[in-house]
JSON list of C-alpha atoms in Angstrom, two decimals:
[
{"chain": "A", "resi": 941, "resn": "UNK", "atom": "CA", "xyz": [-0.06, 0.04, 0.04]},
{"chain": "A", "resi": 942, "resn": "UNK", "atom": "CA", "xyz": [1.53, 3.38, -0.88]},
{"chain": "A", "resi": 943, "resn": "UNK", "atom": "CA", "xyz": [2.40, 5.64, 1.84]},
{"chain": "A", "resi": 944, "resn": "UNK", "atom": "CA", "xyz": [-0.15, 8.50, 1.01]},
{"chain": "A", "resi": 945, "resn": "UNK", "atom": "CA", "xyz": [-3.06, 5.90, 1.06]},
{"chain": "A", "resi": 946, "resn": "UNK", "atom": "CA", "xyz": [-1.91, 4.13, 4.16]},
{"chain": "A", "resi": 947, "resn": "UNK", "atom": "CA", "xyz": [-1.73, 7.66, 5.93]},
{"chain": "A", "resi": 948, "resn": "UNK", "atom": "CA", "xyz": [-5.27, 8.57, 4.80]},
{"chain": "A", "resi": 949, "resn": "UNK", "atom": "CA", "xyz": [-6.50, 5.24, 6.11]},
{"chain": "A", "resi": 950, "resn": "UNK", "atom": "CA", "xyz": [-4.88, 5.70, 9.44]},
{"chain": "A", "resi": 951, "resn": "UNK", "atom": "CA", "xyz": [-6.28, 9.24, 9.73]},
{"chain": "A", "resi": 952, "resn": "UNK", "atom": "CA", "xyz": [-9.74, 7.97, 9.12]},
{"chain": "A", "resi": 953, "resn": "UNK", "atom": "CA", "xyz": [-9.47, 5.79, 12.37]},
{"chain": "A", "resi": 954, "resn": "UNK", "atom": "CA", "xyz": [-8.72, 8.92, 14.51]},
{"chain": "A", "resi": 955, "resn": "UNK", "atom": "CA", "xyz": [-11.37, 11.22, 13.24]},
{"chain": "A", "resi": 956, "resn": "UNK", "atom": "CA", "xyz": [-15.02, 11.63, 13.21]},
{"chain": "A", "resi": 957, "resn": "UNK", "atom": "CA", "xyz": [-15.06, 8.31, 11.26]},
{"chain": "A", "resi": 958, "resn": "UNK", "atom": "CA", "xyz": [-14.02, 6.48, 14.42]},
{"chain": "A", "resi": 959, "resn": "UNK", "atom": "CA", "xyz": [-16.60, 8.29, 16.39]},
{"chain": "A", "resi": 960, "resn": "UNK", "atom": "CA", "xyz": [-19.22, 7.14, 13.90]},
{"chain": "A", "resi": 961, "resn": "UNK", "atom": "CA", "xyz": [-18.17, 3.60, 14.16]},
{"chain": "A", "resi": 962, "resn": "UNK", "atom": "CA", "xyz": [-18.27, 3.68, 17.94]},
{"chain": "A", "resi": 963, "resn": "UNK", "atom": "CA", "xyz": [-21.66, 5.32, 17.85]},
{"chain": "A", "resi": 964, "resn": "UNK", "atom": "CA", "xyz": [-22.94, 2.51, 15.54]},
{"chain": "A", "resi": 965, "resn": "UNK", "atom": "CA", "xyz": [-21.30, -0.06, 17.80]},
{"chain": "A", "resi": 966, "resn": "UNK", "atom": "CA", "xyz": [-22.98, 1.48, 20.87]},
{"chain": "A", "resi": 967, "resn": "UNK", "atom": "CA", "xyz": [-26.36, 1.39, 19.19]},
{"chain": "A", "resi": 968, "resn": "UNK", "atom": "CA", "xyz": [-26.08, -2.45, 18.74]},
{"chain": "A", "resi": 969, "resn": "UNK", "atom": "CA", "xyz": [-24.21, -2.55, 15.54]},
{"chain": "A", "resi": 970, "resn": "UNK", "atom": "CA", "xyz": [-26.94, -3.94, 13.28]},
{"chain": "A", "resi": 971, "resn": "UNK", "atom": "CA", "xyz": [-29.72, -2.16, 11.42]},
{"chain": "A", "resi": 972, "resn": "UNK", "atom": "CA", "xyz": [-28.96, 1.28, 13.00]},
{"chain": "A", "resi": 973, "resn": "UNK", "atom": "CA", "xyz": [-31.07, 3.98, 11.25]},
{"chain": "A", "resi": 974, "resn": "UNK", "atom": "CA", "xyz": [-29.02, 6.65, 9.80]},
{"chain": "A", "resi": 975, "resn": "UNK", "atom": "CA", "xyz": [-31.53, 9.23, 10.92]},
{"chain": "A", "resi": 976, "resn": "UNK", "atom": "CA", "xyz": [-31.07, 8.04, 14.58]},
{"chain": "A", "resi": 977, "resn": "UNK", "atom": "CA", "xyz": [-27.20, 8.56, 14.24]},
{"chain": "A", "resi": 978, "resn": "UNK", "atom": "CA", "xyz": [-27.72, 11.90, 12.88]},
{"chain": "A", "resi": 979, "resn": "UNK", "atom": "CA", "xyz": [-29.66, 12.88, 16.02]},
{"chain": "A", "resi": 980, "resn": "UNK", "atom": "CA", "xyz": [-27.72, 11.02, 18.61]},
{"chain": "A", "resi": 981, "resn": "UNK", "atom": "CA", "xyz": [-24.14, 10.87, 17.24]},
{"chain": "A", "resi": 982, "resn": "UNK", "atom": "CA", "xyz": [-21.43, 12.98, 18.73]},
{"chain": "A", "resi": 983, "resn": "UNK", "atom": "CA", "xyz": [-20.55, 13.75, 15.17]},
{"chain": "A", "resi": 984, "resn": "UNK", "atom": "CA", "xyz": [-22.15, 16.50, 13.24]},
{"chain": "A", "resi": 985, "resn": "UNK", "atom": "CA", "xyz": [-24.92, 15.87, 10.57]},
{"chain": "A", "resi": 986, "resn": "UNK", "atom": "CA", "xyz": [-22.59, 16.52, 7.54]},
{"chain": "A", "resi": 987, "resn": "UNK", "atom": "CA", "xyz": [-19.89, 14.30, 8.91]},
{"chain": "A", "resi": 988, "resn": "UNK", "atom": "CA", "xyz": [-22.39, 11.49, 9.51]},
{"chain": "A", "resi": 989, "resn": "UNK", "atom": "CA", "xyz": [-23.33, 11.58, 5.82]},
{"chain": "A", "resi": 990, "resn": "UNK", "atom": "CA", "xyz": [-19.81, 12.05, 4.62]},
{"chain": "A", "resi": 991, "resn": "UNK", "atom": "CA", "xyz": [-18.17, 9.27, 6.85]},
{"chain": "A", "resi": 992, "resn": "UNK", "atom": "CA", "xyz": [-20.91, 6.46, 6.44]},
{"chain": "A", "resi": 993, "resn": "UNK", "atom": "CA", "xyz": [-20.17, 6.32, 2.78]},
{"chain": "A", "resi": 994, "resn": "UNK", "atom": "CA", "xyz": [-16.44, 6.31, 3.31]},
{"chain": "A", "resi": 995, "resn": "UNK", "atom": "CA", "xyz": [-16.71, 3.57, 5.94]},
{"chain": "A", "resi": 996, "resn": "UNK", "atom": "CA", "xyz": [-18.98, 1.47, 3.56]},
{"chain": "A", "resi": 997, "resn": "UNK", "atom": "CA", "xyz": [-16.48, 1.82, 0.74]},
{"chain": "A", "resi": 998, "resn": "UNK", "atom": "CA", "xyz": [-13.72, 0.54, 3.13]},
{"chain": "A", "resi": 999, "resn": "UNK", "atom": "CA", "xyz": [-15.85, -2.48, 3.84]},
{"chain": "A", "resi": 1000, "resn": "UNK", "atom": "CA", "xyz": [-16.46, -1.62, 7.43]},
{"chain": "A", "resi": 1001, "resn": "UNK", "atom": "CA", "xyz": [-20.24, -0.84, 7.05]},
{"chain": "A", "resi": 1002, "resn": "UNK", "atom": "CA", "xyz": [-23.04, -2.58, 5.29]},
{"chain": "A", "resi": 1003, "resn": "UNK", "atom": "CA", "xyz": [-25.72, -0.02, 3.92]},
{"chain": "A", "resi": 1004, "resn": "UNK", "atom": "CA", "xyz": [-29.34, -1.15, 3.38]},
{"chain": "A", "resi": 1005, "resn": "UNK", "atom": "CA", "xyz": [-31.43, 1.51, 1.78]},
{"chain": "A", "resi": 1006, "resn": "UNK", "atom": "CA", "xyz": [-35.24, 1.12, 1.62]},
{"chain": "A", "resi": 1007, "resn": "UNK", "atom": "CA", "xyz": [-37.02, 2.74, -1.27]},
{"chain": "A", "resi": 1008, "resn": "UNK", "atom": "CA", "xyz": [-40.15, 3.46, 0.81]},
{"chain": "A", "resi": 1009, "resn": "UNK", "atom": "CA", "xyz": [-40.12, 5.36, 3.16]},
{"chain": "A", "resi": 1010, "resn": "UNK", "atom": "CA", "xyz": [-36.61, 6.02, 2.10]},
{"chain": "A", "resi": 1011, "resn": "UNK", "atom": "CA", "xyz": [-34.67, 5.01, 5.19]},
{"chain": "A", "resi": 1012, "resn": "UNK", "atom": "CA", "xyz": [-31.00, 4.07, 5.44]},
{"chain": "A", "resi": 1013, "resn": "UNK", "atom": "CA", "xyz": [-29.83, 1.24, 7.87]},
{"chain": "A", "resi": 1014, "resn": "UNK", "atom": "CA", "xyz": [-26.21, 0.69, 8.83]},
{"chain": "A", "resi": 1015, "resn": "UNK", "atom": "CA", "xyz": [-24.81, -2.60, 10.08]},
{"chain": "A", "resi": 1016, "resn": "UNK", "atom": "CA", "xyz": [-21.13, -3.13, 11.10]},
{"chain": "A", "resi": 1017, "resn": "UNK", "atom": "CA", "xyz": [-19.32, -5.79, 8.97]},
{"chain": "A", "resi": 1018, "resn": "UNK", "atom": "CA", "xyz": [-17.40, -8.37, 10.89]},
{"chain": "A", "resi": 1019, "resn": "UNK", "atom": "CA", "xyz": [-14.24, -6.25, 10.19]},
{"chain": "A", "resi": 1020, "resn": "UNK", "atom": "CA", "xyz": [-15.97, -3.01, 11.15]},
{"chain": "A", "resi": 1021, "resn": "UNK", "atom": "CA", "xyz": [-16.97, -4.70, 14.51]},
{"chain": "A", "resi": 1022, "resn": "UNK", "atom": "CA", "xyz": [-13.45, -5.76, 15.18]},
{"chain": "A", "resi": 1023, "resn": "UNK", "atom": "CA", "xyz": [-12.14, -2.22, 14.67]},
{"chain": "A", "resi": 1024, "resn": "UNK", "atom": "CA", "xyz": [-15.04, -0.78, 16.73]},
{"chain": "A", "resi": 1025, "resn": "UNK", "atom": "CA", "xyz": [-14.13, -3.20, 19.60]},
{"chain": "A", "resi": 1026, "resn": "UNK", "atom": "CA", "xyz": [-10.53, -2.07, 19.45]},
{"chain": "A", "resi": 1027, "resn": "UNK", "atom": "CA", "xyz": [-11.42, 1.53, 19.44]},
{"chain": "A", "resi": 1028, "resn": "UNK", "atom": "CA", "xyz": [-13.81, 0.94, 22.33]},
{"chain": "A", "resi": 1029, "resn": "UNK", "atom": "CA", "xyz": [-10.84, -0.63, 24.34]},
{"chain": "A", "resi": 1030, "resn": "UNK", "atom": "CA", "xyz": [-8.57, 2.21, 23.38]},
{"chain": "A", "resi": 1031, "resn": "UNK", "atom": "CA", "xyz": [-11.32, 4.66, 24.67]},
{"chain": "A", "resi": 1032, "resn": "UNK", "atom": "CA", "xyz": [-11.80, 2.83, 27.81]},
{"chain": "A", "resi": 1033, "resn": "UNK", "atom": "CA", "xyz": [-8.03, 2.82, 28.47]},
{"chain": "A", "resi": 1034, "resn": "UNK", "atom": "CA", "xyz": [-7.81, 6.64, 27.74]},
{"chain": "A", "resi": 1035, "resn": "UNK", "atom": "CA", "xyz": [-10.68, 7.34, 30.10]},
{"chain": "A", "resi": 1036, "resn": "UNK", "atom": "CA", "xyz": [-9.02, 5.41, 32.93]},
{"chain": "A", "resi": 1037, "resn": "UNK", "atom": "CA", "xyz": [-5.72, 7.50, 32.78]}
]
């Protein structure tokens, strides 16, 4: 993997994308309505829309879009869940220091 790409992937893990992964994980990780994340997430509305697409492209989220009533549901993939669990551990370690 070229250095620039690796750097971009690494930066994604320590930004609002990581917060979004944790929010989905905390909401159960399966069939989480995008609209719920927009309201409850620690991440801003525009960032939720930006990063859910990026995380899906990276294979960390599965996106199910209903045509009627037009809802979008997010589910962590096994890899997304694994990364979220590691981020959760890091978050817990950080909070105990």
